[in-house]
Coordinates of C-alpha atoms in Angstrom, one line a residue:
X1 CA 0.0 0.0 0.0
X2 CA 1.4 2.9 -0.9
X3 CA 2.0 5.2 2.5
X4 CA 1.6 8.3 0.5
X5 CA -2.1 7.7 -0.7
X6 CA -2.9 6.7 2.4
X7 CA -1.8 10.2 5.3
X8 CA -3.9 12.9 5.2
X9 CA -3.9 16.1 3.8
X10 CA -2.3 18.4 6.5
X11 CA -4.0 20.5 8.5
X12 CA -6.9 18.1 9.0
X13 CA -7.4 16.0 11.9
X14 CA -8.3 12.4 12.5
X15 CA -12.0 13.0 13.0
X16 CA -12.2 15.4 9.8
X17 CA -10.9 12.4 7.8
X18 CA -12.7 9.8 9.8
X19 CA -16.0 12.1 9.5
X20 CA -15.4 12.4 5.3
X21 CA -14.6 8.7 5.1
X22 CA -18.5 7.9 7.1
X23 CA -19.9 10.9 4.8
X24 CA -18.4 8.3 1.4
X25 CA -19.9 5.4 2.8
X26 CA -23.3 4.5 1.1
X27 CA -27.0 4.6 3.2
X28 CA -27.8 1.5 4.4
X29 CA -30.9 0.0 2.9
X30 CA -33.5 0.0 5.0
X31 CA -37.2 -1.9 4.5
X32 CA -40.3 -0.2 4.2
X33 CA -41.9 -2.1 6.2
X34 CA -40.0 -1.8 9.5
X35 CA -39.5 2.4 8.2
X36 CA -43.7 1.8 8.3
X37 CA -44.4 0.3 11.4
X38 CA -41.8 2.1 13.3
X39 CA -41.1 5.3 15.1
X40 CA -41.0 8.3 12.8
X41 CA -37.1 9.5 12.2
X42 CA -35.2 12.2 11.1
X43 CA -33.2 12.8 8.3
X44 CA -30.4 11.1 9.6
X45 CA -31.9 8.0 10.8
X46 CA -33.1 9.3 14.5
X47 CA -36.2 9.0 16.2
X48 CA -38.4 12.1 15.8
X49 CA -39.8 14.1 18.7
X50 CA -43.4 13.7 18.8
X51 CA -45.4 16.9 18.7
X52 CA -45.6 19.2 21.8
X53 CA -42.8 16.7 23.1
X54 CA -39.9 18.4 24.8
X55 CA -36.3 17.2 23.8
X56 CA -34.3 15.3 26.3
X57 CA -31.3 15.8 27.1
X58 CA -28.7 13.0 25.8
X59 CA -26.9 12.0 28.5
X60 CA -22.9 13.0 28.1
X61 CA -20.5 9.5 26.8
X62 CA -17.4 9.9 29.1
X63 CA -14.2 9.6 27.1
X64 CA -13.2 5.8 28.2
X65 CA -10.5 5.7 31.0
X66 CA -7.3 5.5 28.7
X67 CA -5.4 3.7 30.8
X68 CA -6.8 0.7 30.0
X69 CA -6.9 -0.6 26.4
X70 CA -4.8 0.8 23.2
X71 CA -3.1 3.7 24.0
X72 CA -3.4 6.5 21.4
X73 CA -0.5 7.5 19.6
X74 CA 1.5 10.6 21.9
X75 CA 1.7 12.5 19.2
X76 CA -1.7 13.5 18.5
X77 CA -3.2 16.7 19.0
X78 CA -6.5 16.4 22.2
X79 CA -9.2 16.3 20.2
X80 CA -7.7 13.4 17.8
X81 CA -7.1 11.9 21.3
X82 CA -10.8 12.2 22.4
X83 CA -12.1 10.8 19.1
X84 CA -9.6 8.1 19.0
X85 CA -11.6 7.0 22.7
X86 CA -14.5 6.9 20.8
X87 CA -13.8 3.9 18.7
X88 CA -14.3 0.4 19.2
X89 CA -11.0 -1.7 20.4
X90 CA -10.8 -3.2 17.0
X91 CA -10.3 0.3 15.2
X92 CA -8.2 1.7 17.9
X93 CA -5.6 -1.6 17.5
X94 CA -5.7 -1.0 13.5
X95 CA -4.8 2.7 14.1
X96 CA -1.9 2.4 16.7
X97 CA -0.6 -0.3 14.6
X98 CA -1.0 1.4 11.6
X99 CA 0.6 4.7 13.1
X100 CA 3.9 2.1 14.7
X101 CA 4.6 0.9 11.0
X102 CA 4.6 4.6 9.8
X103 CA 6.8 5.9 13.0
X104 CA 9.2 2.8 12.5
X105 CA 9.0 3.2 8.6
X106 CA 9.5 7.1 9.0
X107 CA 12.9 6.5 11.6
X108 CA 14.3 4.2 9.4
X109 CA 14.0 6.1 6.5
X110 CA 15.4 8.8 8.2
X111 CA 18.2 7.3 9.7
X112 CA 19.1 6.1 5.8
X113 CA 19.1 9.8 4.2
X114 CA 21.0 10.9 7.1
X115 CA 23.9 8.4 6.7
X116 CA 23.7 9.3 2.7
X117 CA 24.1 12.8 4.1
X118 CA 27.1 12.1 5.7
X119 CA 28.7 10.1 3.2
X120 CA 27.7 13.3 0.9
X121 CA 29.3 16.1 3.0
X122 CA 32.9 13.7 3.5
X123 CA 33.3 13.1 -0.2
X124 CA 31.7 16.3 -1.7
X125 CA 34.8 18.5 -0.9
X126 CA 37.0 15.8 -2.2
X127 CA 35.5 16.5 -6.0
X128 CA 35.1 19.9 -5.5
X129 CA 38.8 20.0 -5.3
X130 CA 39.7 17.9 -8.2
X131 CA 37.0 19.5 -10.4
X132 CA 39.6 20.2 -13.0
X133 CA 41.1 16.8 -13.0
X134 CA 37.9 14.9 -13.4
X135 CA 36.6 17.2 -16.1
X136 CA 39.8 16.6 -17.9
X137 CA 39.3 12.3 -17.3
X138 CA 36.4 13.3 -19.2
X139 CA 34.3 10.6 -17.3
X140 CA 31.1 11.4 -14.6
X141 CA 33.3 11.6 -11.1
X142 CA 31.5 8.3 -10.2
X143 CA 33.6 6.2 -12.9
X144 CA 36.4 8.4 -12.3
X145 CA 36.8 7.4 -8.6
X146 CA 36.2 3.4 -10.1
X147 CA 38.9 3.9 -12.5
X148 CA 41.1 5.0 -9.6
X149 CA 40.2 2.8 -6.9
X150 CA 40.5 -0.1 -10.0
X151 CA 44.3 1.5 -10.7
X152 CA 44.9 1.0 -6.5
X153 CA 44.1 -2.6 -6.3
X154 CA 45.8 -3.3 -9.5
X155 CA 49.0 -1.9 -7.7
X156 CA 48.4 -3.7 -4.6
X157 CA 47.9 -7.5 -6.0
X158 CA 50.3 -6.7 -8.9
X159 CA 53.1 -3.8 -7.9
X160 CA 55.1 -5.0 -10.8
X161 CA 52.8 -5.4 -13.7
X162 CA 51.2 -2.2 -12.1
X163 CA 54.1 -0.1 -12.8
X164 CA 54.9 -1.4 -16.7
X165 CA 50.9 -0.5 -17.3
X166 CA 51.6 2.9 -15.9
X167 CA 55.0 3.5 -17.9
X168 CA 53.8 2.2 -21.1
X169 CA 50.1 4.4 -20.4
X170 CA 52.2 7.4 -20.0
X171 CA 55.1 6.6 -22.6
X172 CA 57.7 6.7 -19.3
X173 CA 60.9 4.8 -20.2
X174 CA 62.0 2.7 -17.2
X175 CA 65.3 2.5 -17.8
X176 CA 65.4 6.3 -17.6
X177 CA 64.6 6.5 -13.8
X178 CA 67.6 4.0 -12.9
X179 CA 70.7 6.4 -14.3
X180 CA 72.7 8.6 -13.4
X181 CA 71.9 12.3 -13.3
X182 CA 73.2 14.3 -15.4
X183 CA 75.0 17.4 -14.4
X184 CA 73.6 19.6 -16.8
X185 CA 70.8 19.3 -14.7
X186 CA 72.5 19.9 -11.6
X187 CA 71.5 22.5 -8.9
X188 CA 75.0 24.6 -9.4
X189 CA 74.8 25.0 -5.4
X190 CA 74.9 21.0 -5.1
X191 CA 77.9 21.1 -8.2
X192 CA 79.9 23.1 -5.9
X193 CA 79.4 21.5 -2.5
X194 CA 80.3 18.2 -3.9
X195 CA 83.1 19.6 -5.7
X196 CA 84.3 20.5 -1.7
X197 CA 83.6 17.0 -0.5
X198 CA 85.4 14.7 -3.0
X199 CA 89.0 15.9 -1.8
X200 CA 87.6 15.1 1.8
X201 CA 85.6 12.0 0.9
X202 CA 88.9 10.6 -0.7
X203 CA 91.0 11.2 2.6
X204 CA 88.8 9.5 4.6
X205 CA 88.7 6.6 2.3
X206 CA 92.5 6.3 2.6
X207 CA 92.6 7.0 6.0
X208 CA 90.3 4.0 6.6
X209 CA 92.3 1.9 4.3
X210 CA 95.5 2.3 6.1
X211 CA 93.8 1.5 9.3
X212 CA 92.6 -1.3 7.9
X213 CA 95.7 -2.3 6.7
X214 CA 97.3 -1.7 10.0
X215 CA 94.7 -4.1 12.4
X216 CA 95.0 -6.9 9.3
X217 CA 98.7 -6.6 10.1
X218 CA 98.6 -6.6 13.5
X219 CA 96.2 -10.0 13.5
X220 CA 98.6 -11.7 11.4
X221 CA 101.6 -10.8 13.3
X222 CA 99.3 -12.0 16.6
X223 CA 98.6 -14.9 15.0
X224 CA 102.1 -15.8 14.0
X225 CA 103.5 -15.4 17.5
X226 CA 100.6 -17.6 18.7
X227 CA 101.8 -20.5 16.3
X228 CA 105.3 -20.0 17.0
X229 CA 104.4 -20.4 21.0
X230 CA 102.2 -23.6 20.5
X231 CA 104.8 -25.1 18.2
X232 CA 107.5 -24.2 20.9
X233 CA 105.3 -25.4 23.5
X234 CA 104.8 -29.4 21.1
X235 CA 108.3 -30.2 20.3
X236 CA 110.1 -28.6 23.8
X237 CA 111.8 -31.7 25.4
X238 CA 113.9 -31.9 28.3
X239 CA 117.7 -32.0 29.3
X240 CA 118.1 -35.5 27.5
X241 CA 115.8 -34.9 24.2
X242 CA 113.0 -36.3 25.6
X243 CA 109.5 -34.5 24.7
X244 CA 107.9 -32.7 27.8
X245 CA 104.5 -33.1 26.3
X246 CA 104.4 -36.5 24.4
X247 CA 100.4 -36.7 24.2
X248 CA 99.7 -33.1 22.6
X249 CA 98.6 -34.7 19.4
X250 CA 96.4 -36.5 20.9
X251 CA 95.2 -33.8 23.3
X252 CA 95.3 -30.7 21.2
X253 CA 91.8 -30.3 20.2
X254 CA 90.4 -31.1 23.8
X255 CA 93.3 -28.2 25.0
X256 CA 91.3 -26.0 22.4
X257 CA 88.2 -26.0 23.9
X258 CA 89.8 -25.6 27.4
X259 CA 91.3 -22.4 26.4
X260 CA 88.2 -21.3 24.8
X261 CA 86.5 -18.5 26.6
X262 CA 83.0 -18.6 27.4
X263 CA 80.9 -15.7 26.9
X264 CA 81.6 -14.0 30.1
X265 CA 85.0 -14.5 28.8
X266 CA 86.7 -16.6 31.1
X267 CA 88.3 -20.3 30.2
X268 CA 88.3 -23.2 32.0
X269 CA 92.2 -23.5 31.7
X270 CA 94.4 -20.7 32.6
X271 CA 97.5 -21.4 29.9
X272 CA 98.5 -23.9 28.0
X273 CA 100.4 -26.3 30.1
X274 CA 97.2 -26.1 32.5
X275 CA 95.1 -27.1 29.4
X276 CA 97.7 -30.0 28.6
X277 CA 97.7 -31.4 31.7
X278 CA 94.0 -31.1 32.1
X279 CA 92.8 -32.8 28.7
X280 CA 95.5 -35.5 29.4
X281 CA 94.1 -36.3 32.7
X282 CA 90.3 -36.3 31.1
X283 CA 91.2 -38.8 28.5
X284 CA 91.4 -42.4 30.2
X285 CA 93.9 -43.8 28.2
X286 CA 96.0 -41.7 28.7
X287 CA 95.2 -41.1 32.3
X288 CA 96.1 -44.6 32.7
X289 CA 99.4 -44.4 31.0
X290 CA 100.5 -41.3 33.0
X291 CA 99.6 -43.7 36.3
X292 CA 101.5 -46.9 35.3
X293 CA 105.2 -46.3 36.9
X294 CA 107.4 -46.1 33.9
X295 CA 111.1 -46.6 33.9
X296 CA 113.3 -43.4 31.9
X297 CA 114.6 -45.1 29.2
X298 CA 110.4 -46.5 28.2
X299 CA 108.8 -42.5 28.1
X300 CA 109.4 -42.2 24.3
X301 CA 108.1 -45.5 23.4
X302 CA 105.0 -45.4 25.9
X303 CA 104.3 -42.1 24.0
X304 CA 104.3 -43.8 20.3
X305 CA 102.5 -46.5 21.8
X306 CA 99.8 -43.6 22.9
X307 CA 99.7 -42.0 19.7
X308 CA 98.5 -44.7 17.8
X309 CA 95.6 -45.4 20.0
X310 CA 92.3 -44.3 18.8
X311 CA 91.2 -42.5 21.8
X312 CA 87.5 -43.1 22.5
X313 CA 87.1 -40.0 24.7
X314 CA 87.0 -38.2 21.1
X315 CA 84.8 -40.2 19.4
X316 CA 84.9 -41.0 15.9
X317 CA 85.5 -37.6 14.4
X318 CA 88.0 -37.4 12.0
X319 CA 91.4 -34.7 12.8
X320 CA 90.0 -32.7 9.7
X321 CA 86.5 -32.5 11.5
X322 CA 88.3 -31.4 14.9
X323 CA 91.0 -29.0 13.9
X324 CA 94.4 -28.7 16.2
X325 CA 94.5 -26.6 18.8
X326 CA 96.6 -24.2 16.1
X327 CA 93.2 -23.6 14.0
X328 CA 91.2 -23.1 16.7
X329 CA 93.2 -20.8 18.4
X330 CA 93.6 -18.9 14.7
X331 CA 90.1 -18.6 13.6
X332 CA 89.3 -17.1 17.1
X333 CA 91.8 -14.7 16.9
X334 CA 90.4 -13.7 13.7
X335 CA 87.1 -13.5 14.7
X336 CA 87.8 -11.2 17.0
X337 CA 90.0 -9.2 14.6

């Protein structure tokens, strides 16, 4: 039903439009006969005063106790209110019904036109400003704004693809952005101050070089006194040409992890003879070798004996997996180089 056929004109009240509705409704048809045989009436259908008759007075309908019943709607003026008491239950639920669906139908639409409102007022200044630009797309702003908000996501899934669209749309050759400028184009201000900064720029790059130089040097030589100690430190022997330290071989990777500090920087052996006698005691083999009681003259030939052993306190790793004691102590002197 359409809502607009249905309010009425304004400026007339419920019982103006309730009144003109009864005054459309046809006469009922009523019988002759019962017309005939019964009181006389008047032209609307009551009972005529007989003559010489005085008229009585019609008793006054109180307006029914609203607080019972259907409620009339709040927003109606006092007489609708009193005529809206006047109607039977039925009529009164029909009309506050009626006049919910039209509040509720009313709010909503309201609510609608004022979010559309809002929408207008944030993106009407963003137009007005690029006036120019969509008149010159030569599109409605509508299909501009698709175009562009098209061109985003296109940049988002594809950023590559995106950008080759957009070079060969505007004729932009990519290669172009990647050189060099030139400095014909130069900002002669920028010419000069980096004209000042080369000669300085090139100093530091030398100074930094020799420095360079200089700690590379200074590991190496580091490095080589290292080697020379732990070499001094294998093959020293004693008054008669026996070796001092017969197991290093077989000891010289344990003695590398002994002397490697931890990263508070502290070792569990203090030098290398505490690291020799410590991974020589740990390795039970040898342990038990050091505790037999050994004649002089049988010291070197216990020690050959040793080195061929295949000391099980190092598992099966090969010497190139483990490293001596002289790579270990190297790379860490480079690493900290």
């Amino acid at each position: 039903m359409d809502i607009e056929n249905d309010t009425p004109d304004e400026g007339a009240s419920l019982a103006d439009t309730l009144r003109a509705e009864l005054a459309k409704a046809p006469t009922p048809d009523i019988p002759e006969e019962i017309v005939e045989d019964g009181p006389a009436r008047d032209e609307v259908g009551r009972f005529a005063q007989k003559p010489g008759e005085q008229p009585q007075a019609q008793p006054v309908q109180p307006i029914p106790d609203q607080t019972q019943g259907v409620q009339p709607p709040a927003s109606w003026s006092k007489e609708d209110r009193a005529v809206f008491a006047t109607l039977p239950p039925n009529v009164q639920d029909l009309l506050s019904r009626r006049e919910r669906e039209m509040t509720a139908d009313y709010t909503r639409k309201t609510q609608e036109i004022a979010e559309i409102r809002r929408f207008s007022d944030d993106i009407r200044p963003v137009f007005e400003k690029n006036q120019q630009l969509i008149a010159h797309a030569g599109a409605p702003p509508a299909q501009v704004m698709d175009q562009l908000l098209g061109m985003y996501g296109y940049s988002q899934r594809d950023p590559a693809g995106y950008l080759k669209w957009a070079a060969q749309s505007l004729g932009v050759d990519l290669s172009q952005l990647t050189q060099a400028p030139t400095d014909e184009y130069a900002d002669p201000g920028l010419l000069e101050l980096r004209n000042q900064l080369t000669p300085l720029h090139q100093q530091v790059q030398s100074v930094t070089q020799y420095i360079q130089e200089q700690q590379r040097q200074q590991q190496e030589q580091a490095v080589q006194q290292t080697l020379s100690v732990i070499e001094s430190f294998a093959q020293e022997k004693d008054a008669s040409g026996t070796p001092l330290r017969p197991y290093f071989e077989q000891v010289k990777v344990s003695m590398g992890r002994l002397l490697q500090p931890d990263a508070n920087g502290n070792a569990l052996a203090t030098d290398l003879q505490d690291a020799y006698d410590k991974a020589t005691w740990a390795d039970p083999a040898i342990r038990a070798e050091l505790q037999k009681p050994k004649a002089p003259d049988e010291t070197v030939k216990n020690a050959k004996q040793v080195r061929a052993m295949n000391v099980r306190s190092n598992g099966a790793a090969s010497a190139e997996a483990s490293g001596s004691l002289r790579d270990t102590l190297r790379d860490e002197l480079a690493r900290r180089g």
